[in-house]
Amino acid sequence: MQKLDKNNYIPRGVRLLEANATFCSRCVYDEYVPSIEFDENGVCNYCKMIDDIDAIFKAGTDEGEQEFLRIVEEIKIKGKGKKYDCVIGVSGGTDSSYMVIKAVELGLRPLAVHYDNTWNTEIATQNITKVLEKIGVDLYTYVVNNKEMDDIFKSFIKAGVPDLDSPTDLALAEVLYRVANKYGVKYILEGHSYKTEGVSPLGYNYIDGGYIKTVQKKFGSHKIKTYPLMDFYSFLKWVAFKRIKKIRPFWYIKYNKEDARAMLEEKYGWKYYGGHHLENRMTAFWQSYYMPLRFDIDQRNNSLSASVRSGFMKREDAIQSYTTAPYLEDDLYEYFLKRMGWTREQFDEVMNQPNKTFRDYKTYKQRFERFRFLFYILAKANLVPMSFYIKYTSKKEF
């Protein structure tokens, strides 16, 4: 396994073009994306899935904007008399920074919540502080034990699966639920946008608590103690019994990431960190090194395809971007090895083990499928994201 640099890595986009691979005629997903299908016009099933979501939420239209304003008023009514009426996860990235500002502008009283997996970049930490101090929003931070978290990351690498970032995503979700419950808040605002991010295929980033428990038990050396694990029953408790709703504002309102970034830089002294979700070093390593070199997956095609579908970028420009190497922060590879306690040779040995997927381990996937109708009702009530219902409860995997 070679260290990723501009001299020895041929970008996935270049190799796909040289091999005359089939691309979706509408976005930049290729024939090797998990579970992809093309219709008679060459349009992929992922584009159609986004169309279905857009038909429901109508992001950026008058109808979508009005529905979100209705939800905002509902949040205010339900939060009357409480210190906070919603919680918002913040990472120091573009989406969450813009969203917490937007919430305050709309008259909401959010509590910002940060899950610290101990891999934050300094820029991300500074961005959080700059934005929240200027708008006067309180911050709740949960810090996991770094040795425990690193051991979980090592377990996923040893398991041979692509889902290295999943433990962070699930932990953030659990912390948001816990904090919302602690303060009697019934609404969590999430900064996801199907217009700018799309919906990631399950084969790129599967996540559930059973999966994490299984992998850690098999490959880990630390017991789960400080890591905020969300098992199946915790999940049901939050969504079905506590009925804490998850709202994604960008699924309703007009949102342009480039405009948001420019505003943040101009008004808040916020700084860019190099790429989508690269504000966290482990996420950056996963996306820019681990996925491309071990699995030949370049996750930029998610956001590039979303930008093309939404008209933010021309398809030919997106393909051109895909032919460049992913951005990798200087010294990140060495930092990763030091944190993991691996030599380059030890890491290479692990990286060259057979690749696997979540299907090779015990997960909650069949349970999610079994309770599909329940999750449909919960999704319609904004108690689980619609993307969860579409991806996780269907026997046909996206």
PDB file of N, CA and C in Angstrom, residues 31 58 73 86 137 141 168 218 261 289 293 302 305 346 353 382 396:
ATOM      1  N   GLU A  31     -21.062   3.162 -13.230  1.00  0.00           N
ATOM      2  CA  GLU A  31     -21.640   1.810 -13.186  1.00  0.00           C
ATOM      3  C   GLU A  31     -21.196   0.985 -11.983  1.00  0.00           C
ATOM      4  N   LYS A  58     -39.751  19.567  -1.766  1.00  0.00           N
ATOM      5  CA  LYS A  58     -39.790  20.769  -2.612  1.00  0.00           C
ATOM      6  C   LYS A  58     -38.822  21.854  -2.132  1.00  0.00           C
ATOM      7  N   GLU A  73     -42.670  27.724  13.400  1.00  0.00           N
ATOM      8  CA  GLU A  73     -43.690  28.190  14.350  1.00  0.00           C
ATOM      9  C   GLU A  73     -44.092  27.074  15.308  1.00  0.00           C
ATOM     10  N   CYS A  86     -34.791  24.040  20.429  1.00  0.00           N
ATOM     11  CA  CYS A  86     -34.259  23.043  19.503  1.00  0.00           C
ATOM     12  C   CYS A  86     -32.778  22.843  19.792  1.00  0.00           C
ATOM     13  N   VAL A 137     -25.121  31.925  20.998  1.00  0.00           N
ATOM     14  CA  VAL A 137     -25.727  30.603  21.182  1.00  0.00           C
ATOM     15  C   VAL A 137     -24.846  29.758  22.099  1.00  0.00           C
ATOM     16  N   THR A 141     -20.799  20.381  24.632  1.00  0.00           N
ATOM     17  CA  THR A 141     -19.823  19.504  23.980  1.00  0.00           C
ATOM     18  C   THR A 141     -19.702  18.182  24.725  1.00  0.00           C
ATOM     19  N   THR A 168     -18.689   7.825  14.188  1.00  0.00           N
ATOM     20  CA  THR A 168     -18.828   9.251  14.500  1.00  0.00           C
ATOM     21  C   THR A 168     -20.242   9.727  14.210  1.00  0.00           C
ATOM     22  N   LYS A 218     -15.566  -8.034  18.110  1.00  0.00           N
ATOM     23  CA  LYS A 218     -14.731  -8.978  17.365  1.00  0.00           C
ATOM     24  C   LYS A 218     -13.289  -8.505  17.221  1.00  0.00           C
ATOM     25  N   ARG A 261     -20.834  29.774   2.350  1.00  0.00           N
ATOM     26  CA  ARG A 261     -19.415  29.835   2.719  1.00  0.00           C
ATOM     27  C   ARG A 261     -18.887  31.264   2.610  1.00  0.00           C
ATOM     28  N   TYR A 289      -8.256   9.246   1.858  1.00  0.00           N
ATOM     29  CA  TYR A 289      -7.198   8.232   1.783  1.00  0.00           C
ATOM     30  C   TYR A 289      -7.751   6.805   1.868  1.00  0.00           C
ATOM     31  N   LEU A 293      -8.003   4.452  -1.568  1.00  0.00           N
ATOM     32  CA  LEU A 293      -6.937   3.478  -1.749  1.00  0.00           C
ATOM     33  C   LEU A 293      -7.354   2.050  -1.433  1.00  0.00           C
ATOM     34  N   ASN A 302     -20.671  11.937  -4.609  1.00  0.00           N
ATOM     35  CA  ASN A 302     -21.966  12.241  -3.986  1.00  0.00           C
ATOM     36  C   ASN A 302     -22.307  13.715  -4.125  1.00  0.00           C
ATOM     37  N   SER A 305     -22.375  14.930  -7.874  1.00  0.00           N
ATOM     38  CA  SER A 305     -23.621  14.541  -8.543  1.00  0.00           C
ATOM     39  C   SER A 305     -24.787  15.387  -8.060  1.00  0.00           C
ATOM     40  N   GLN A 346       2.729  -2.074   9.363  1.00  0.00           N
ATOM     41  CA  GLN A 346       1.571  -2.677  10.044  1.00  0.00           C
ATOM     42  C   GLN A 346       0.261  -2.212   9.412  1.00  0.00           C
ATOM     43  N   GLN A 353      -5.653  -6.692   3.668  1.00  0.00           N
ATOM     44  CA  GLN A 353      -6.535  -7.808   3.998  1.00  0.00           C
ATOM     45  C   GLN A 353      -7.778  -7.749   3.098  1.00  0.00           C
ATOM     46  N   ASN A 382     -41.684  13.210  10.585  1.00  0.00           N
ATOM     47  CA  ASN A 382     -40.374  13.837  10.831  1.00  0.00           C
ATOM     48  C   ASN A 382     -39.683  13.293  12.078  1.00  0.00           C
ATOM     49  N   LYS A 396     -34.391  -3.801  -1.196  1.00  0.00           N
ATOM     50  CA  LYS A 396     -33.595  -3.418  -2.353  1.00  0.00           C
ATOM     51  C   LYS A 396     -32.649  -2.317  -1.901  1.00  0.00           C
TER      52      LYS A 396
END
